[in-house]
Short mmCIF file of C-alpha atoms in Angstrom, two decimals:
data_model
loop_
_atom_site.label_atom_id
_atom_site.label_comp_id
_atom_site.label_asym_id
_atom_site.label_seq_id
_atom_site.Cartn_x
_atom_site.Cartn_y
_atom_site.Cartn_z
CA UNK T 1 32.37 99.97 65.19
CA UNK T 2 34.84 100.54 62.21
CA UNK T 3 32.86 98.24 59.63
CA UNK T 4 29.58 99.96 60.84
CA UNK T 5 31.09 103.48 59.91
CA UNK T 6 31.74 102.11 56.66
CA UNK T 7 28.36 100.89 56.20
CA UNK T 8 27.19 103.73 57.27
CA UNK T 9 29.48 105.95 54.81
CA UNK T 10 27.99 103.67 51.77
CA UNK T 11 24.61 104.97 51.76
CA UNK T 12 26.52 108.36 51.98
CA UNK T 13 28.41 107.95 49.43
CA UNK T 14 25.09 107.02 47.53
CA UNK T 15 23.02 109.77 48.45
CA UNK T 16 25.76 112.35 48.25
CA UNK T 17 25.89 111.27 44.14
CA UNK T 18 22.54 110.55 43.42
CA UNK T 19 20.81 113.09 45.75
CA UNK T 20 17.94 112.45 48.36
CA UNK T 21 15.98 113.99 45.97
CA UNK T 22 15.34 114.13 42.30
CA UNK T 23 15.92 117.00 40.89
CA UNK T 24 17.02 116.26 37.32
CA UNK T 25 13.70 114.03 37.06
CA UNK T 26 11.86 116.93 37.80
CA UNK T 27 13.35 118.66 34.44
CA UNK T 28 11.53 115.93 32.40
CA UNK T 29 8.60 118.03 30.34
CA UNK T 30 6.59 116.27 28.27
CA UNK T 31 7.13 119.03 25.13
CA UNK T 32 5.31 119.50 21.68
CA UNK T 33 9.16 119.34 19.87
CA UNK T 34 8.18 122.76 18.78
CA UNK T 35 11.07 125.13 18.39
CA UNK T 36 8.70 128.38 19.59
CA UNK T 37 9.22 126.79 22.76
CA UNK T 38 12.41 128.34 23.17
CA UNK T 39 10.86 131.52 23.90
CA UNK T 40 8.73 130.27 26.34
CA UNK T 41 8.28 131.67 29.84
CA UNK T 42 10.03 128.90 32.20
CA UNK T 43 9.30 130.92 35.79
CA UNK T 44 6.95 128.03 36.71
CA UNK T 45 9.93 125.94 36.78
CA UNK T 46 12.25 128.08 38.86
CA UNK T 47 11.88 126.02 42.31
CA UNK T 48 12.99 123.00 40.90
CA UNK T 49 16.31 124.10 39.31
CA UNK T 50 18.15 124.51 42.60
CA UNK T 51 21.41 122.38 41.85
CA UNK T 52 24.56 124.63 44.01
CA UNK T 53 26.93 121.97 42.60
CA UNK T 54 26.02 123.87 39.23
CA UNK T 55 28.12 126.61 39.28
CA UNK T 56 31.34 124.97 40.12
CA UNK T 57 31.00 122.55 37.20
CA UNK T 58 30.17 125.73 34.63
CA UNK T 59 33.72 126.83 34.91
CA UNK T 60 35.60 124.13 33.30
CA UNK T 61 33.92 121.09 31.60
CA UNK T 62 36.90 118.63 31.49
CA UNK T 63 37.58 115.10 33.23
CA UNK T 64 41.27 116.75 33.94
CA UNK T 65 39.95 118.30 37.25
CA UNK T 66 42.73 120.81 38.61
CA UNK T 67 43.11 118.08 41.27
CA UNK T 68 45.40 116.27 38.90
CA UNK T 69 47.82 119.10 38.29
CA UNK T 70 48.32 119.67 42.13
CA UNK T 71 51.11 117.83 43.71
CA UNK T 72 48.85 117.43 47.59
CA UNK T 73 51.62 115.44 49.56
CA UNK T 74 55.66 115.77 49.64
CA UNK T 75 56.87 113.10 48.16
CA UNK T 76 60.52 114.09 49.02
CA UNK T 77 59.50 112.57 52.85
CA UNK T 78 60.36 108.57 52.93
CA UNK T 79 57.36 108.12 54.97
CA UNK T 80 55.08 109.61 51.81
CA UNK T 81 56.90 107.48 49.72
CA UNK T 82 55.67 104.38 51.85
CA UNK T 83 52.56 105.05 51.97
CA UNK T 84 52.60 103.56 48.39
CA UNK T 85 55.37 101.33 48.30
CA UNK T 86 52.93 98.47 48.49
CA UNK T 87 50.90 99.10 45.28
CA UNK T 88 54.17 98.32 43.46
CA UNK T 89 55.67 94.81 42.64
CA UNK T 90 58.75 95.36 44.23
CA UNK T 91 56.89 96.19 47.96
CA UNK T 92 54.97 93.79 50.36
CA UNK T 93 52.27 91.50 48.71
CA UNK T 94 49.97 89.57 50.58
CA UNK T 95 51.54 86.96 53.12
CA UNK T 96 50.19 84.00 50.44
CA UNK T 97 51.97 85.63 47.09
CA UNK T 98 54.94 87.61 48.73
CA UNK T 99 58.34 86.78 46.77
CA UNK T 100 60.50 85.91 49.28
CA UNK T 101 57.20 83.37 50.35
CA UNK T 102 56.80 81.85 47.30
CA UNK T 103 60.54 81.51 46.62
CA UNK T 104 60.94 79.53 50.12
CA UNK T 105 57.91 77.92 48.88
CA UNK T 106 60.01 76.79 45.46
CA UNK T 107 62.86 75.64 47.52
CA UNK T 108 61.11 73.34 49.60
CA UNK O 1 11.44 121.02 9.88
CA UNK O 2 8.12 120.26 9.95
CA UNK O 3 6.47 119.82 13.34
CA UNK O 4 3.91 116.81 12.76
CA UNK O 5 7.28 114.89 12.43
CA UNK O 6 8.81 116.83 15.62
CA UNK O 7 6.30 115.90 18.05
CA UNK O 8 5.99 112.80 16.94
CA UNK O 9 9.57 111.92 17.90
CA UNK O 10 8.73 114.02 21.07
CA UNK O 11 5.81 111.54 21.96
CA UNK O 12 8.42 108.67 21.84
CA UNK O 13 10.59 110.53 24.37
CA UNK O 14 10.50 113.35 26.55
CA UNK O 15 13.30 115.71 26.07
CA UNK O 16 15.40 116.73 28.81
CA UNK O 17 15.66 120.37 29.85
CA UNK O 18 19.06 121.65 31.39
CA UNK O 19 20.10 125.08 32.34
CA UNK O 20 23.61 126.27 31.44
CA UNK O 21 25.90 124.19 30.08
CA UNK O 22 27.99 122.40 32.48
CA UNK O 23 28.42 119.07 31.68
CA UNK O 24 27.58 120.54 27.98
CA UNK O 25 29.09 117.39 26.13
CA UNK O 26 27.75 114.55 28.45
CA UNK O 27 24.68 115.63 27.75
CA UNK O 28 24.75 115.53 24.28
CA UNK O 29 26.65 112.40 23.59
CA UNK O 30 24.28 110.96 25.90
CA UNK O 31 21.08 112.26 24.24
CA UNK O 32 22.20 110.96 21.29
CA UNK O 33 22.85 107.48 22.73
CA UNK O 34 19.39 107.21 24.06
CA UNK O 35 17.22 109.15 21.25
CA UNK O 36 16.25 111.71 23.77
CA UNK O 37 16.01 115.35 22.64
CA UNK O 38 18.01 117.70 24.42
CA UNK O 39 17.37 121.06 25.79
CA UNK O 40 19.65 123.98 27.14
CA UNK O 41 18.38 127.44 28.36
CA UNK O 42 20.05 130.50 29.93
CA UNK O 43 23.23 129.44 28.32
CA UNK O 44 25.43 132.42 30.23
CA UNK O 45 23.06 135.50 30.59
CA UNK O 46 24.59 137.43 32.51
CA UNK O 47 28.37 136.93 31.16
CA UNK O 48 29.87 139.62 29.20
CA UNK O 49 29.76 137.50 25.81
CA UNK O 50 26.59 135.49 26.30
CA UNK O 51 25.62 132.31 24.97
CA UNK O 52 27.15 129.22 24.13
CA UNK O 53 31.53 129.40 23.44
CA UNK O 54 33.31 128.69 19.92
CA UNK O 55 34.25 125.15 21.60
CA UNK O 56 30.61 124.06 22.18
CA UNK O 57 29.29 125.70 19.42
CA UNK O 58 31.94 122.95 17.55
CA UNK O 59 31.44 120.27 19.16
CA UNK O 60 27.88 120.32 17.98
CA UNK O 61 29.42 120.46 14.47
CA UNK O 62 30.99 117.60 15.09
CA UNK O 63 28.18 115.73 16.52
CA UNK O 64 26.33 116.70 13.33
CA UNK O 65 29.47 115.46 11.03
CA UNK O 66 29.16 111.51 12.44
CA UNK O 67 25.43 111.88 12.70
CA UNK O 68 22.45 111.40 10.31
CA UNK O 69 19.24 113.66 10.78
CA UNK O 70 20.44 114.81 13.76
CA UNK O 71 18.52 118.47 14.06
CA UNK O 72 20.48 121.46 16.04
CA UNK O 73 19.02 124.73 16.88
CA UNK O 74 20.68 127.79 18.64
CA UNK O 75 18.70 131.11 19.16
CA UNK O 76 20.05 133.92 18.22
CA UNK O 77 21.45 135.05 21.51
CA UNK O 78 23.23 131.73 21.85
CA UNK O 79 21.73 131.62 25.35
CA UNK O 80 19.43 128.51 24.27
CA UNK O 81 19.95 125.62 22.30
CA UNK O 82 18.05 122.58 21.09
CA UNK O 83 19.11 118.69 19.77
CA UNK O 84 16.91 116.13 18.67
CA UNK O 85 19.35 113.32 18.16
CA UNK O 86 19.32 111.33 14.69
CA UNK O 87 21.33 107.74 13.83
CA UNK O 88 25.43 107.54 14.27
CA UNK O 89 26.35 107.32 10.52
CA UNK O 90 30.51 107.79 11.67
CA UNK O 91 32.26 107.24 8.38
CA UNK O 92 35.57 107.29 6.46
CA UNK O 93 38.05 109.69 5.67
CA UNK O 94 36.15 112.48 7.73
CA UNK O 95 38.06 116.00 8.40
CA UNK O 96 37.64 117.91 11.46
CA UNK O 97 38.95 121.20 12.64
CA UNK O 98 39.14 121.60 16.32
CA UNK O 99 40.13 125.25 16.55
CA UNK O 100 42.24 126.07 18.74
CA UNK O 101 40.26 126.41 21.88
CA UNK O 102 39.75 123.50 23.46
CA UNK O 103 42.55 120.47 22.60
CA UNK O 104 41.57 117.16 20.85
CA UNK O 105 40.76 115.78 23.89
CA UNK O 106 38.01 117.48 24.34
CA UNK O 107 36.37 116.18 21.50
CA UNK O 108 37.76 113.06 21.05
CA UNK O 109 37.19 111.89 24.82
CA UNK O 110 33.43 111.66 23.43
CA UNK O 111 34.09 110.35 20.59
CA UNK O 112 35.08 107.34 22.22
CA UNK O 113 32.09 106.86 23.52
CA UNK O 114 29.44 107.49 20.63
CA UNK O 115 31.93 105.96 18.12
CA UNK O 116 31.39 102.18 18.70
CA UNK O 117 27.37 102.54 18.59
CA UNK O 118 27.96 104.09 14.61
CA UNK O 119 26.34 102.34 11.59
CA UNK O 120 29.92 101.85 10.11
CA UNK O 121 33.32 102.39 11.74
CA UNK O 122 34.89 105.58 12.11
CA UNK O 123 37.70 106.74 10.82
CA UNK O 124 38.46 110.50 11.17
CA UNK O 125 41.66 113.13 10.77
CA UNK O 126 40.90 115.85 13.90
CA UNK O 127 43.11 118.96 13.94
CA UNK O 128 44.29 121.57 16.52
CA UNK O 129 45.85 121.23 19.95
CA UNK O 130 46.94 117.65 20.85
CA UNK O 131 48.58 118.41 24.26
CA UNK O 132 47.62 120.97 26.85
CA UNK O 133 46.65 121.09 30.55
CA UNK O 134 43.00 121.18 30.50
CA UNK O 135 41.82 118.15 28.47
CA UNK O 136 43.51 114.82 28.42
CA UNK O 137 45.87 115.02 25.94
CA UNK O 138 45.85 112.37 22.78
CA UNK O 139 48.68 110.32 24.25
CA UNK O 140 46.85 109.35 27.14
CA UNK O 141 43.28 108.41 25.39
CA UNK O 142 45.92 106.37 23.00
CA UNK O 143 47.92 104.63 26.05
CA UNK O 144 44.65 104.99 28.22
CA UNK O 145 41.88 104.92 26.63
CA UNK O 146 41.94 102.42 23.85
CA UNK O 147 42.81 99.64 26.43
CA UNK O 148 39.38 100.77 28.31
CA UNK O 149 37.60 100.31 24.58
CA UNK O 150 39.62 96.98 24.22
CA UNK O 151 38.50 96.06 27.77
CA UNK O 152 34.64 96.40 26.68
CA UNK O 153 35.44 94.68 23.53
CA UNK O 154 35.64 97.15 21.08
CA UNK O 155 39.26 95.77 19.25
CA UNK O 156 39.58 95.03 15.70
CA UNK O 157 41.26 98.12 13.94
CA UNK O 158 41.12 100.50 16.84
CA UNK O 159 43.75 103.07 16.19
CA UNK O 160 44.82 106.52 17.30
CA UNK O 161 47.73 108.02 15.00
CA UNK O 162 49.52 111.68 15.89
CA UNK O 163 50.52 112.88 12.74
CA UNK O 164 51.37 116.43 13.78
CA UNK O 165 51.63 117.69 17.37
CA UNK O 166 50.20 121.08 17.99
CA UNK O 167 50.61 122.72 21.51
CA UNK O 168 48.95 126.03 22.94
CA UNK O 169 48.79 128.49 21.67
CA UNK O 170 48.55 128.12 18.28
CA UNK O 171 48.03 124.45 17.24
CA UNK O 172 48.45 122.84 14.60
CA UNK O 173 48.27 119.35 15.06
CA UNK O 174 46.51 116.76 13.74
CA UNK O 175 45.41 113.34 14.55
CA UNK O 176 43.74 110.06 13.05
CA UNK O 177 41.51 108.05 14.67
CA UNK O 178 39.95 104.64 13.84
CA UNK O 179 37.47 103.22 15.63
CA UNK O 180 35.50 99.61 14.63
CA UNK O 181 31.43 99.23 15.29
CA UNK O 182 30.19 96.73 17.39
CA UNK O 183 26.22 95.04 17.71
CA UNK O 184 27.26 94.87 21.65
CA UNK O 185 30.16 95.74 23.87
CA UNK O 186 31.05 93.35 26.69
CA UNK O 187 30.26 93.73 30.37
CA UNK O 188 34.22 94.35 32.80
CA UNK O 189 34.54 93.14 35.50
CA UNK O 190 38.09 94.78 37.04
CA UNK O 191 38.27 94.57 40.89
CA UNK O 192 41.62 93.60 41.01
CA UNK O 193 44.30 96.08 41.94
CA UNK O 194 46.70 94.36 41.46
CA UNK O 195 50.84 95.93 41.41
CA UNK O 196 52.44 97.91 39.09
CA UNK O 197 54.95 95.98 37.73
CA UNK O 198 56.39 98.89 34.77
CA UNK O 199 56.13 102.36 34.18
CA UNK O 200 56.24 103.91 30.43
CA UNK O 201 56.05 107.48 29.77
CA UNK O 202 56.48 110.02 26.39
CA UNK O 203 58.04 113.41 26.11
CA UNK O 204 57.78 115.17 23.38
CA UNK O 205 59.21 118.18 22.09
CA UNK O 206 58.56 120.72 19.80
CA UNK O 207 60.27 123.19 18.04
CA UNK O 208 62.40 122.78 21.14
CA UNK O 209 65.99 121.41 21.58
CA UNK O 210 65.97 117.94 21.58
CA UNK O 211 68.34 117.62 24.67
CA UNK O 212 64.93 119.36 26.64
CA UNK O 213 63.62 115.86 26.27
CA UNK O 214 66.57 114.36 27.85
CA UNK O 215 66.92 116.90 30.92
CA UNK O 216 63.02 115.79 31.44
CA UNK O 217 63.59 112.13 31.15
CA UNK O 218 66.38 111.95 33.77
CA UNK O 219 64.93 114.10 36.12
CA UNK O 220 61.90 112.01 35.84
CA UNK O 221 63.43 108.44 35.91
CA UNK O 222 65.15 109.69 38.65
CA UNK O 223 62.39 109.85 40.85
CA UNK O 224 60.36 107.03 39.52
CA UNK O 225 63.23 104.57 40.39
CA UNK O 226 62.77 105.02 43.84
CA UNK O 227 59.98 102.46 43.82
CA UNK O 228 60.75 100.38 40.33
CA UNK O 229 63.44 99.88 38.45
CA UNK O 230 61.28 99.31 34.69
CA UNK O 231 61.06 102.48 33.82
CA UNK O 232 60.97 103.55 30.14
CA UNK O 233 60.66 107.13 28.79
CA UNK O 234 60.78 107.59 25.38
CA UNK O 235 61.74 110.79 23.90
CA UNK O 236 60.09 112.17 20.87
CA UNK O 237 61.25 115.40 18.89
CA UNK O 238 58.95 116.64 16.56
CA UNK O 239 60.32 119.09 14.13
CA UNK O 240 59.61 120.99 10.86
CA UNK O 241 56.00 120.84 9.65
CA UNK O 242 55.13 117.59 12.36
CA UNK O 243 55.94 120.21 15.69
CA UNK O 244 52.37 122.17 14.83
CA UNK O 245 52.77 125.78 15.13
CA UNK O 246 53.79 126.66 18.71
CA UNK O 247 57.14 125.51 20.54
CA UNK O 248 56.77 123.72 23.80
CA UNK O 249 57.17 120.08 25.24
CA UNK O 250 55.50 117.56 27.94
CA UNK O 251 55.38 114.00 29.42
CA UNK O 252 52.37 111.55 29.78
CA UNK O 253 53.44 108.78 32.07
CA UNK O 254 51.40 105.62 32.71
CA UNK O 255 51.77 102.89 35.37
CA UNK O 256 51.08 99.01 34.38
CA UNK O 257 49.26 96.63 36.70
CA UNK O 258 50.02 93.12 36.63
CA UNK O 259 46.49 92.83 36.21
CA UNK O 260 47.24 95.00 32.71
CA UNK O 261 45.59 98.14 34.54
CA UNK O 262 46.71 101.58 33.65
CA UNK O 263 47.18 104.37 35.76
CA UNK O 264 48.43 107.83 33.80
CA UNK O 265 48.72 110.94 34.46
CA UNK O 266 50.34 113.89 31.90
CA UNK O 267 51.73 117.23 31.91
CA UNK O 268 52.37 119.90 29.78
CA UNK O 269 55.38 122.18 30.43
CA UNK O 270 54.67 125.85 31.55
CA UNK O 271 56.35 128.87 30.37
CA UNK O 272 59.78 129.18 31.58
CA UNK O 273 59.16 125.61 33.23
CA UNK O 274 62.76 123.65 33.45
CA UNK O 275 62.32 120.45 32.33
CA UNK O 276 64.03 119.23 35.20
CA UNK O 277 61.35 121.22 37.41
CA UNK O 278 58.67 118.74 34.88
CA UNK O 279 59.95 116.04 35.19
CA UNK O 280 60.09 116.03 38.93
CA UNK O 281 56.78 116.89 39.13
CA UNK O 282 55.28 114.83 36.93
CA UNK O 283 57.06 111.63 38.72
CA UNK O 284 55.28 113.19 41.70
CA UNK O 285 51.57 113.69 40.03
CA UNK O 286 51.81 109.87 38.86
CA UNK O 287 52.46 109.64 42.67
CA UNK O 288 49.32 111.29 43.31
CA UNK O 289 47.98 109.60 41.37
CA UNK O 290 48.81 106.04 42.52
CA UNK O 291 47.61 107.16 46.59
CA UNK O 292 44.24 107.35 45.02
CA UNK O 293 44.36 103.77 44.04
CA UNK O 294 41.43 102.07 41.76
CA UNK O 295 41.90 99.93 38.90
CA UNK O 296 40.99 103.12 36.57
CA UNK O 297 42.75 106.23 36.67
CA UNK O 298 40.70 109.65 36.92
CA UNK O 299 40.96 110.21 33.06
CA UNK O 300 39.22 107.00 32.53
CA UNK O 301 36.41 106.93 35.03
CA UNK O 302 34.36 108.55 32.21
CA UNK O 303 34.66 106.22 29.50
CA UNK O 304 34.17 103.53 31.97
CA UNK O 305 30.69 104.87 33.47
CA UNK O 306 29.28 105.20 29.90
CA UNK O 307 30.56 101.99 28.70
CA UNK O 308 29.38 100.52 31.85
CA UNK O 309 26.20 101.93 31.35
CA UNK O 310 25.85 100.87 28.06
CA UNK O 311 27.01 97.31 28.06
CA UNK O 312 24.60 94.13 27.87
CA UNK O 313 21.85 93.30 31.05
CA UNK O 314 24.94 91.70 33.26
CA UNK O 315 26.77 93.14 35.73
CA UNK O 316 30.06 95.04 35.29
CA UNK O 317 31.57 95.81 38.19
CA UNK O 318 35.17 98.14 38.59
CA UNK O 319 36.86 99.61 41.68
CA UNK O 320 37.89 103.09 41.34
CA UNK O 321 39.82 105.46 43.36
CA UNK O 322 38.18 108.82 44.34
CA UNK O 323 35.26 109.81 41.76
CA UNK O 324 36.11 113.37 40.36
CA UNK O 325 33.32 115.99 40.46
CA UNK O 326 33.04 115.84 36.71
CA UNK O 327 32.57 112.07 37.02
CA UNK O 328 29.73 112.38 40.22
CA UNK O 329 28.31 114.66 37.62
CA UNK O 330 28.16 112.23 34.47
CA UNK O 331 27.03 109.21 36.98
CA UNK O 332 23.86 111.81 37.52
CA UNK O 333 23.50 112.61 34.36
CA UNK O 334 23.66 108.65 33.52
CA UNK O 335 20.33 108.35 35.67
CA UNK O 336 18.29 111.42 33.84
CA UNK O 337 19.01 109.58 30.23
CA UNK O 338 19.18 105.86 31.13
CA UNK O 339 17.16 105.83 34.51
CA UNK O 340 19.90 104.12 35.45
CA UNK O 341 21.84 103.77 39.08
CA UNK O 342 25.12 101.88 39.92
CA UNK O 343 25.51 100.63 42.97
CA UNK O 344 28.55 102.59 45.22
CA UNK O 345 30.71 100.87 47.79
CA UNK O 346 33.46 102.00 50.04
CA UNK O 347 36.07 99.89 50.50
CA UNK O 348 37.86 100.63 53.68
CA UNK O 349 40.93 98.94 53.93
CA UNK O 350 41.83 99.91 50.23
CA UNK O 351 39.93 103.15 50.36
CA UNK O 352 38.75 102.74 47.01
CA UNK O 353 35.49 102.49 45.57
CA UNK O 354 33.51 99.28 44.16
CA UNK O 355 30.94 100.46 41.19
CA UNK O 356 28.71 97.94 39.67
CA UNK O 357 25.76 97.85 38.47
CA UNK O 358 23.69 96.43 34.43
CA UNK O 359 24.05 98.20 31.74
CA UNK O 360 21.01 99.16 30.01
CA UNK O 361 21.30 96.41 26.92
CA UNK O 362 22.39 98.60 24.27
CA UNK O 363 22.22 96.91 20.82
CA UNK O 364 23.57 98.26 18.05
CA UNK O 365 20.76 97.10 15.08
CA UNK O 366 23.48 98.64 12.10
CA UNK O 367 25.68 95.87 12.74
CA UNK O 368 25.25 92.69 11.69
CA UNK O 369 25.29 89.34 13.84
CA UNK O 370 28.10 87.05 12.72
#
């Protein structure tokens, strides 16, 4: 059930980024590179420019989202902590390439 | 500019049509990139000073510094502006004032990306703010972001020198950056996560006292040592005419992988911050951080996407942590210049995600086979 909620979640993941539909395509014109254009009357193509993840972008345009200046978890609990003690050398690795493993391994 | 020329370009490529300007300099790097003209209408209407900012209205002056017959137009509201890329000339000894703004970062985060595709290398002196909290700051596309270029196999003479720091307000600062040409750049493949075996980090200070730098450092070691005993914060006190204008100070910190991954994260010091109060929190962000796992940190996930996109017909593949809306935003933005999709996979068990996908063959015909 797990690995079919996954599988499931990919093609979320996938459609949440990319979009059932096209809407950027729908931008495309085929122009005449004419600056006068600039002044032209766009109503035609109000329906397509629907995007609501617009105006949350407008506000900042930087790859430092706020995210990264907000401290989400309290790292002052030692149960936090663990949560990443693995991604560093000094916590578990995998049974095959764990220290005290391949040490015994030496040994032997 | 005469319009026979103008619509023939047009014929070759449709341009693109976007309305405000988020995502302002994605757009344009990547318009440039693929020779597609560029469009932007009802650039803020309705705000109270409409039009396109100072910022963007620069960093179209500096697209139009490292570019040859590139053609920019802005009406004279502001509210709607035209680009019809030319050729990446890039060049030597090139000035460029960032005001103050936006920081470097802003700029140069781009620049990393266009750079490489230039008929000759790049090497430019950018001025203003080289450390805030709203663009990465130039320490981190130096300890960051080079290694991505390197990864992708842009190498020979890639430098990025601080010459002056410059904080907020005022600035000051100023930077050098080098940056070689290449025909091709090389397809990654970094699925690895691998463990972080040392952690590095800078504070600098400016126009501060120097012992600021020291209260930061051992609140921040402090914390880091928890999990790892390499830990090794430099200090760095800028004074006289190198500290910029304003006073102030800050710590980038990045985490190595044994699989020679970085993970960074930065911060600038409020007002009335104590560096203790920093440093503690920085140690935490890094933290942060690390939870979100992926062999590329947030910072980099843009670099990575266009260089991904960019690279030969083969496969690149990278696992990243969680995308950032700015980076869901470029992948889109990806498809409406290259028609081009990566493939996105969940990973459960590491709760990361697996992005691969070709690159779109992107030769560079200035540079010579050798």
């Amino acid at each position: 059930a797990a690995r079919s909620f996954y599988e499931r979640q990919a093609v979320n993941i996938q459609r949440m980024v990319y979009g059932a539909e096209d809407h950027e395509r729908a931008n495309d014109s085929a122009d005449s590179g004419d600056e006068d254009d600039l002044f032209k009357v766009w109503s035609c193509w109000a329906p397509m420019r629907l995007d609501i993840k617009r105006p949350a972008l407008e506000i900042s345009d930087s790859s430092r989202p706020d995210v990264l200046l907000t401290v989400a978890h309290d790292w002052s609990q030692p149960e936090v902590l663990a949560s990443i003690r693995d991604r560093f050398v000094t916590g578990k690795w995998d049974a095959s390439s764990d220290a005290a493993t391949l040490l015994r391994h030496h040994e032997a | 500019m005469s319009s026979a020329k103008g619509s023939a370009v047009a014929s070759k490529s449709k341009t693109l049509t976007f309305e405000g300007t988020s995502s302002f300099r994605q757009r344009i790097v990547f318009s440039v990139l693929s020779g597609r003209p560029v469009r932007f209408v009802k650039i803020r209407p309705d705000a109270d000073s409409p039009g396109l900012t100072d910022y963007e209205v620069t960093f179209l002056r500096l697209i139009d510094t490292i570019t040859n017959g590139t053609h920019i137009s802005i009406n004279e509201t502001g509210t709607a502006a035209y680009l019809r890329p030319g050729t990446i000339t890039n060049g030597r000894k090139l000035q460029f004032d960032c005001g103050s703004s936006r920081a470097i970062g802003y700029y140069l985060e781009f620049l990393l990306c266009l750079a490489p595709f230039g008929k000759a290398p790049l090497h430019i002196f950018l001025s203003g703010i080289t450390n805030d909290n709203q663009d990465p700051s130039v320490d981190i596309i130096r300890t960051v972001g080079l290694p991505v270029l390197k990864r992708f196999g842009v190498e020979d003479g890639l430098e990025l020198k601080v010459i002056r720091r410059g904080l907020r307000p005022n600035g000051g600062g100023e930077i050098m950056f080098q940056c070689p040409h290449v025909r091709q750049i090389k397809p990654v493949r970094c699925v690895e996560l691998g463990k972080i075996k040392r952690i590095r980090g800078l504070v600098y200070t400016t126009r501060v006292a120097p012992s600021t730098g020291h209260r930061v450092v051992d609140a921040c070691r402090g914390v880091l040592n928890k999990f790892i005993p390499d830990v090794y914060l430099y200090t760095d006190h800028y004074s006289g005419a190198e500290a910029g204008k304003s006073p102030g100070y800050g710590i980038s910190l990045v985490a190595e992988t044994s699989d020679k991954c970085n993970l960074s994260m930065e911060l600038a010091a409020d007002k009335g911050q104590l560096p203790e109060d920093l440093g503690t929190q920085a140690a935490h962000l890094l933290f942060e951080e690390i939870a979100r796992g992926g062999c590329f940190d947030t910072f980099s996930q843009t670099i990575v996407f266009t260089l991904m996109a960019l690279g030969p017909e083969d496969v690149s593949k990278v696992r990243v942590g969680k995308l950032s809306p700015f980076s869901i935003q470029l992948l889109r933005d990806l498809r409406s210049f290259f028609q081009l999709t990566f493939k996105l996979k969940p990973e459960a068990a590491t709760k990361t995600l697996l992005v691969s996908g070709m690159g779109v063959g992107y030769t560079n015909i200035h540079k010579k086979l050798q």
